[in-house]
Amino acid sequence: MTAASRTATPLIAVDIGNSATKVGWFGPESAAANQPSTSLPQPLLVRDFPTGQVPPAELLAELPVAAVRWRVASVNREGERQLAEWVQARRPDDDYRRLTFRDLPLTVAVDFPDRVGVDRLAAAVGANVLREPARAAIVIGAGTAVTVDLVTADGAFAGGTILAGFRMQAEALFGRADLLPLALLAPQDEPPPVLGKNTEAAIRSGLFWGAVGAVREIATRLSAGLDPSPQIFVTGGDLTRLAPLVGEHTRYVPNLVLAGVALAGRSA
């Protein structure tokens, strides 16, 4: 596919996580190569469904009749296999591609670049567009896991940390402790009181405020010695309420991974 045909073809960006798969529609103008380098592509429409399930029938009905490009960031091999088969069976003329770190406009300065979750790298690609020149960035994401990553002032992905996400922690407590109930946090829930007045409330408090404390501490340590201090970007539904508690100038950016995939789609 030529560069001209790429920019003229609508792009479907996909973020396949271990729990959910998110699909974003980007029109030709959203991912065009002639857009300013400071412009973060915005999806025209976003849909999601549980990873491991067949995409819903509504998704197929909403796709354009003409061929589109699929660019996929996946951390779940079975979920990606199922999606690839689904696209091939129902839209054989579409251009489908699973991205690797080599497809991203990003220097990956870690020991094993091929082992880093492509979702983390795609979020870093988006952060490189948003951050101020010559200023590092910290990118915090949440799904099955919570990740806190550093993008250097010259735009390289330098690594980071991975913590268990809210649901994983809650299920671990429920599965390993005989008398503890399963207590979950929904993204739209208000921050729970620190002082839990019952067991479920105490678990929710531990999940949420434990994540706040962990992310704050990691961000502080990643920022140590950096001048100016890094900008902080937060993405992922589970962290909507957490973002303003991490730092005064923390910015919540929805669909940062999808935007990074769309940016990679300008050339991949």
PDB file of C-alpha atoms in Angstrom, residues 59-250:
ATOM      1  CA  LEU A  59     -19.471  -3.651  15.229  1.00  0.00           C
ATOM      2  CA  LEU A  60     -19.649  -5.274  11.811  1.00  0.00           C
ATOM      3  CA  ALA A  61     -22.742  -3.248  10.930  1.00  0.00           C
ATOM      4  CA  GLU A  62     -21.007   0.028  11.827  1.00  0.00           C
ATOM      5  CA  LEU A  63     -17.915  -0.554   9.675  1.00  0.00           C
ATOM      6  CA  PRO A  64     -17.665   1.200   6.305  1.00  0.00           C
ATOM      7  CA  VAL A  65     -18.588  -0.800   3.224  1.00  0.00           C
ATOM      8  CA  ALA A  66     -15.262   0.070   1.585  1.00  0.00           C
ATOM      9  CA  ALA A  67     -12.019  -1.569   2.686  1.00  0.00           C
ATOM     10  CA  VAL A  68     -10.319  -0.182   5.777  1.00  0.00           C
ATOM     11  CA  ARG A  69      -6.956  -0.621   7.483  1.00  0.00           C
ATOM     12  CA  TRP A  70      -6.788  -2.445  10.819  1.00  0.00           C
ATOM     13  CA  ARG A  71      -3.790  -1.635  13.000  1.00  0.00           C
ATOM     14  CA  VAL A  72      -3.754  -3.707  16.167  1.00  0.00           C
ATOM     15  CA  ALA A  73      -1.865  -3.382  19.449  1.00  0.00           C
ATOM     16  CA  SER A  74      -2.357  -6.600  21.396  1.00  0.00           C
ATOM     17  CA  VAL A  75      -1.146  -8.075  24.681  1.00  0.00           C
ATOM     18  CA  ASN A  76      -3.460 -11.080  24.428  1.00  0.00           C
ATOM     19  CA  ARG A  77      -2.475 -13.627  21.789  1.00  0.00           C
ATOM     20  CA  GLU A  78      -5.747 -15.561  21.755  1.00  0.00           C
ATOM     21  CA  GLY A  79      -7.816 -12.383  21.579  1.00  0.00           C
ATOM     22  CA  GLU A  80      -5.740 -11.160  18.632  1.00  0.00           C
ATOM     23  CA  ARG A  81      -6.004 -14.516  16.864  1.00  0.00           C
ATOM     24  CA  GLN A  82      -9.785 -14.450  17.162  1.00  0.00           C
ATOM     25  CA  LEU A  83     -10.021 -10.890  15.852  1.00  0.00           C
ATOM     26  CA  ALA A  84      -7.710 -11.639  12.913  1.00  0.00           C
ATOM     27  CA  GLU A  85      -9.841 -14.647  11.948  1.00  0.00           C
ATOM     28  CA  TRP A  86     -13.027 -12.593  12.323  1.00  0.00           C
ATOM     29  CA  VAL A  87     -11.715  -9.839  10.027  1.00  0.00           C
ATOM     30  CA  GLN A  88     -10.436 -12.334   7.454  1.00  0.00           C
ATOM     31  CA  ALA A  89     -13.761 -14.189   7.358  1.00  0.00           C
ATOM     32  CA  ARG A  90     -16.029 -11.130   7.172  1.00  0.00           C
ATOM     33  CA  ARG A  91     -13.895  -8.456   5.522  1.00  0.00           C
ATOM     34  CA  PRO A  92     -11.268 -10.231   3.394  1.00  0.00           C
ATOM     35  CA  ASP A  93     -10.393  -7.065   1.446  1.00  0.00           C
ATOM     36  CA  ASP A  94      -9.359  -5.148   4.563  1.00  0.00           C
ATOM     37  CA  ASP A  95      -5.692  -4.530   5.344  1.00  0.00           C
ATOM     38  CA  TYR A  96      -5.081  -6.136   8.761  1.00  0.00           C
ATOM     39  CA  ARG A  97      -1.794  -5.791  10.638  1.00  0.00           C
ATOM     40  CA  ARG A  98      -0.704  -6.567  14.192  1.00  0.00           C
ATOM     41  CA  LEU A  99       1.847  -3.994  15.260  1.00  0.00           C
ATOM     42  CA  THR A 100       5.187  -4.728  16.891  1.00  0.00           C
ATOM     43  CA  PHE A 101       7.593  -2.278  18.489  1.00  0.00           C
ATOM     44  CA  ARG A 102       9.369  -1.969  15.132  1.00  0.00           C
ATOM     45  CA  ASP A 103       6.240  -0.417  13.585  1.00  0.00           C
ATOM     46  CA  LEU A 104       6.061   2.430  16.092  1.00  0.00           C
ATOM     47  CA  PRO A 105       7.759   5.827  15.659  1.00  0.00           C
ATOM     48  CA  LEU A 106       9.513   5.350  18.993  1.00  0.00           C
ATOM     49  CA  THR A 107      12.939   4.482  20.340  1.00  0.00           C
ATOM     50  CA  VAL A 108      12.526   1.627  22.836  1.00  0.00           C
ATOM     51  CA  ALA A 109      15.483   1.850  25.236  1.00  0.00           C
ATOM     52  CA  VAL A 110      14.951  -1.304  27.304  1.00  0.00           C
ATOM     53  CA  ASP A 111      16.624  -4.709  27.531  1.00  0.00           C
ATOM     54  CA  PHE A 112      14.082  -6.648  25.460  1.00  0.00           C
ATOM     55  CA  PRO A 113      11.966  -4.319  23.273  1.00  0.00           C
ATOM     56  CA  ASP A 114       9.983  -7.213  21.813  1.00  0.00           C
ATOM     57  CA  ARG A 115       8.702  -8.169  25.280  1.00  0.00           C
ATOM     58  CA  VAL A 116       7.209  -4.785  26.154  1.00  0.00           C
ATOM     59  CA  GLY A 117       3.430  -4.570  25.854  1.00  0.00           C
ATOM     60  CA  VAL A 118       2.644  -2.776  22.594  1.00  0.00           C
ATOM     61  CA  ASP A 119      -0.147  -0.918  24.410  1.00  0.00           C
ATOM     62  CA  ARG A 120       2.438   0.714  26.686  1.00  0.00           C
ATOM     63  CA  LEU A 121       4.532   1.682  23.684  1.00  0.00           C
ATOM     64  CA  ALA A 122       1.539   3.058  21.775  1.00  0.00           C
ATOM     65  CA  ALA A 123       0.624   5.207  24.783  1.00  0.00           C
ATOM     66  CA  ALA A 124       4.207   6.522  24.783  1.00  0.00           C
ATOM     67  CA  VAL A 125       3.846   7.423  21.103  1.00  0.00           C
ATOM     68  CA  GLY A 126       0.782   9.479  21.993  1.00  0.00           C
ATOM     69  CA  ALA A 127       2.550  11.083  24.949  1.00  0.00           C
ATOM     70  CA  ASN A 128       5.382  12.164  22.657  1.00  0.00           C
ATOM     71  CA  VAL A 129       2.880  14.256  20.720  1.00  0.00           C
ATOM     72  CA  LEU A 130       1.368  15.808  23.846  1.00  0.00           C
ATOM     73  CA  ARG A 131       4.451  16.541  25.935  1.00  0.00           C
ATOM     74  CA  GLU A 132       6.383  19.790  25.740  1.00  0.00           C
ATOM     75  CA  PRO A 133       9.607  19.663  23.716  1.00  0.00           C
ATOM     76  CA  ALA A 134      12.676  18.670  25.736  1.00  0.00           C
ATOM     77  CA  ARG A 135      10.511  17.659  28.683  1.00  0.00           C
ATOM     78  CA  ALA A 136      10.111  14.056  29.832  1.00  0.00           C
ATOM     79  CA  ALA A 137       6.746  12.428  30.428  1.00  0.00           C
ATOM     80  CA  ILE A 138       5.347   9.824  32.781  1.00  0.00           C
ATOM     81  CA  VAL A 139       2.544   7.731  31.316  1.00  0.00           C
ATOM     82  CA  ILE A 140       0.190   5.920  33.696  1.00  0.00           C
ATOM     83  CA  GLY A 141      -2.226   3.357  32.298  1.00  0.00           C
ATOM     84  CA  ALA A 142      -4.734   0.975  33.790  1.00  0.00           C
ATOM     85  CA  GLY A 143      -6.347  -2.198  32.616  1.00  0.00           C
ATOM     86  CA  THR A 144      -5.763  -5.651  34.017  1.00  0.00           C
ATOM     87  CA  ALA A 145      -2.499  -4.127  35.243  1.00  0.00           C
ATOM     88  CA  VAL A 146      -1.469  -0.596  36.209  1.00  0.00           C
ATOM     89  CA  THR A 147       1.635   0.607  34.403  1.00  0.00           C
ATOM     90  CA  VAL A 148       3.795   3.657  35.129  1.00  0.00           C
ATOM     91  CA  ASP A 149       6.292   4.374  32.348  1.00  0.00           C
ATOM     92  CA  LEU A 150       8.909   7.013  31.610  1.00  0.00           C
ATOM     93  CA  VAL A 151       9.352   8.708  28.247  1.00  0.00           C
ATOM     94  CA  THR A 152      12.627  10.620  28.165  1.00  0.00           C
ATOM     95  CA  ALA A 153      13.055  14.252  27.139  1.00  0.00           C
ATOM     96  CA  ASP A 154      14.334  13.098  23.757  1.00  0.00           C
ATOM     97  CA  GLY A 155      11.314  10.860  23.216  1.00  0.00           C
ATOM     98  CA  ALA A 156      12.556   7.365  24.067  1.00  0.00           C
ATOM     99  CA  PHE A 157      10.562   4.786  25.997  1.00  0.00           C
ATOM    100  CA  ALA A 158      12.837   4.091  28.978  1.00  0.00           C
ATOM    101  CA  GLY A 159      10.815   1.420  30.813  1.00  0.00           C
ATOM    102  CA  GLY A 160       8.724   1.582  33.945  1.00  0.00           C
ATOM    103  CA  THR A 161       6.782  -0.461  36.463  1.00  0.00           C
ATOM    104  CA  ILE A 162       3.826  -2.867  36.380  1.00  0.00           C
ATOM    105  CA  LEU A 163       1.379  -3.375  39.252  1.00  0.00           C
ATOM    106  CA  ALA A 164      -1.669  -5.577  39.568  1.00  0.00           C
ATOM    107  CA  GLY A 165      -4.839  -3.717  38.617  1.00  0.00           C
ATOM    108  CA  PHE A 166      -7.920  -3.238  40.784  1.00  0.00           C
ATOM    109  CA  ARG A 167      -9.775  -6.335  39.612  1.00  0.00           C
ATOM    110  CA  MET A 168      -6.714  -8.569  39.788  1.00  0.00           C
ATOM    111  CA  GLN A 169      -6.011  -7.464  43.363  1.00  0.00           C
ATOM    112  CA  ALA A 170      -9.641  -7.893  44.381  1.00  0.00           C
ATOM    113  CA  GLU A 171      -9.817 -11.381  42.866  1.00  0.00           C
ATOM    114  CA  ALA A 172      -6.537 -12.356  44.551  1.00  0.00           C
ATOM    115  CA  LEU A 173      -7.901 -11.331  47.967  1.00  0.00           C
ATOM    116  CA  PHE A 174     -11.169 -13.143  47.301  1.00  0.00           C
ATOM    117  CA  GLY A 175      -9.450 -16.290  46.032  1.00  0.00           C
ATOM    118  CA  ARG A 176      -6.732 -16.553  48.680  1.00  0.00           C
ATOM    119  CA  ALA A 177      -8.517 -15.370  51.835  1.00  0.00           C
ATOM    120  CA  ASP A 178     -11.365 -17.571  53.079  1.00  0.00           C
ATOM    121  CA  LEU A 179     -13.530 -14.860  54.648  1.00  0.00           C
ATOM    122  CA  LEU A 180     -12.925 -11.905  52.321  1.00  0.00           C
ATOM    123  CA  PRO A 181     -15.660 -11.033  49.817  1.00  0.00           C
ATOM    124  CA  LEU A 182     -15.123  -9.975  46.220  1.00  0.00           C
ATOM    125  CA  ALA A 183     -15.224  -6.179  46.317  1.00  0.00           C
ATOM    126  CA  LEU A 184     -14.783  -4.367  43.007  1.00  0.00           C
ATOM    127  CA  LEU A 185     -14.295  -0.763  41.965  1.00  0.00           C
ATOM    128  CA  ALA A 186     -16.078   0.622  38.914  1.00  0.00           C
ATOM    129  CA  PRO A 187     -14.343   3.395  36.910  1.00  0.00           C
ATOM    130  CA  GLN A 188     -17.230   5.789  37.521  1.00  0.00           C
ATOM    131  CA  ASP A 189     -17.244   5.247  41.306  1.00  0.00           C
ATOM    132  CA  GLU A 190     -16.258   8.141  43.515  1.00  0.00           C
ATOM    133  CA  PRO A 191     -13.021   7.634  45.507  1.00  0.00           C
ATOM    134  CA  PRO A 192     -13.984   5.525  48.545  1.00  0.00           C
ATOM    135  CA  PRO A 193     -13.493   6.795  52.094  1.00  0.00           C
ATOM    136  CA  VAL A 194     -10.096   5.842  53.449  1.00  0.00           C
ATOM    137  CA  LEU A 195     -11.729   4.537  56.625  1.00  0.00           C
ATOM    138  CA  GLY A 196     -13.770   1.507  55.610  1.00  0.00           C
ATOM    139  CA  LYS A 197     -16.685   0.799  57.939  1.00  0.00           C
ATOM    140  CA  ASN A 198     -17.193  -2.770  56.711  1.00  0.00           C
ATOM    141  CA  THR A 199     -15.043  -5.409  55.066  1.00  0.00           C
ATOM    142  CA  GLU A 200     -16.058  -4.600  51.484  1.00  0.00           C
ATOM    143  CA  ALA A 201     -15.513  -0.881  52.071  1.00  0.00           C
ATOM    144  CA  ALA A 202     -12.117  -1.595  53.608  1.00  0.00           C
ATOM    145  CA  ILE A 203     -11.087  -3.617  50.558  1.00  0.00           C
ATOM    146  CA  ARG A 204     -12.241  -0.884  48.156  1.00  0.00           C
ATOM    147  CA  SER A 205     -10.305   1.663  50.186  1.00  0.00           C
ATOM    148  CA  GLY A 206      -7.191  -0.486  50.041  1.00  0.00           C
ATOM    149  CA  LEU A 207      -7.531  -1.028  46.296  1.00  0.00           C
ATOM    150  CA  PHE A 208      -8.013   2.632  45.439  1.00  0.00           C
ATOM    151  CA  TRP A 209      -5.806   4.443  47.946  1.00  0.00           C
ATOM    152  CA  GLY A 210      -3.131   1.772  47.662  1.00  0.00           C
ATOM    153  CA  ALA A 211      -3.006   2.476  43.923  1.00  0.00           C
ATOM    154  CA  VAL A 212      -2.870   6.245  44.557  1.00  0.00           C
ATOM    155  CA  GLY A 213       0.026   5.829  46.972  1.00  0.00           C
ATOM    156  CA  ALA A 214       1.913   3.402  44.738  1.00  0.00           C
ATOM    157  CA  VAL A 215       1.530   5.507  41.608  1.00  0.00           C
ATOM    158  CA  ARG A 216       2.500   8.709  43.438  1.00  0.00           C
ATOM    159  CA  GLU A 217       5.621   7.112  44.879  1.00  0.00           C
ATOM    160  CA  ILE A 218       6.682   5.593  41.569  1.00  0.00           C
ATOM    161  CA  ALA A 219       6.098   8.874  39.725  1.00  0.00           C
ATOM    162  CA  THR A 220       8.122  10.731  42.354  1.00  0.00           C
ATOM    163  CA  ARG A 221      11.036   8.331  42.039  1.00  0.00           C
ATOM    164  CA  LEU A 222      10.932   8.356  38.234  1.00  0.00           C
ATOM    165  CA  SER A 223      10.979  12.165  38.345  1.00  0.00           C
ATOM    166  CA  ALA A 224      13.972  12.353  40.684  1.00  0.00           C
ATOM    167  CA  GLY A 225      16.826  14.300  39.109  1.00  0.00           C
ATOM    168  CA  LEU A 226      14.835  15.338  36.034  1.00  0.00           C
ATOM    169  CA  ASP A 227      14.709  19.074  35.338  1.00  0.00           C
ATOM    170  CA  PRO A 228      12.186  20.235  34.370  1.00  0.00           C
ATOM    171  CA  SER A 229       9.912  17.755  36.078  1.00  0.00           C
ATOM    172  CA  PRO A 230       8.079  15.339  33.753  1.00  0.00           C
ATOM    173  CA  GLN A 231       4.558  15.915  32.554  1.00  0.00           C
ATOM    174  CA  ILE A 232       2.188  13.201  33.734  1.00  0.00           C
ATOM    175  CA  PHE A 233      -0.454  11.643  31.485  1.00  0.00           C
ATOM    176  CA  VAL A 234      -3.020   9.148  32.722  1.00  0.00           C
ATOM    177  CA  THR A 235      -5.131   6.874  30.543  1.00  0.00           C
ATOM    178  CA  GLY A 236      -7.411   3.873  31.045  1.00  0.00           C
ATOM    179  CA  GLY A 237     -10.911   3.741  32.475  1.00  0.00           C
ATOM    180  CA  ASP A 238      -9.905   2.458  35.915  1.00  0.00           C
ATOM    181  CA  LEU A 239      -7.853   5.595  36.582  1.00  0.00           C
ATOM    182  CA  THR A 240     -10.376   8.304  35.715  1.00  0.00           C
ATOM    183  CA  ARG A 241     -10.879   9.172  39.383  1.00  0.00           C
ATOM    184  CA  LEU A 242      -7.253   8.628  40.310  1.00  0.00           C
ATOM    185  CA  ALA A 243      -5.713  11.146  37.895  1.00  0.00           C
ATOM    186  CA  PRO A 244      -6.230  14.384  39.879  1.00  0.00           C
ATOM    187  CA  LEU A 245      -4.906  12.697  43.015  1.00  0.00           C
ATOM    188  CA  VAL A 246      -1.540  11.780  41.475  1.00  0.00           C
ATOM    189  CA  GLY A 247      -0.375  15.362  41.008  1.00  0.00           C
ATOM    190  CA  GLU A 248      -1.660  18.876  40.526  1.00  0.00           C
ATOM    191  CA  HIS A 249      -0.861  19.031  36.815  1.00  0.00           C
ATOM    192  CA  THR A 250      -1.683  15.430  35.923  1.00  0.00           C
TER     193      THR A 250
END
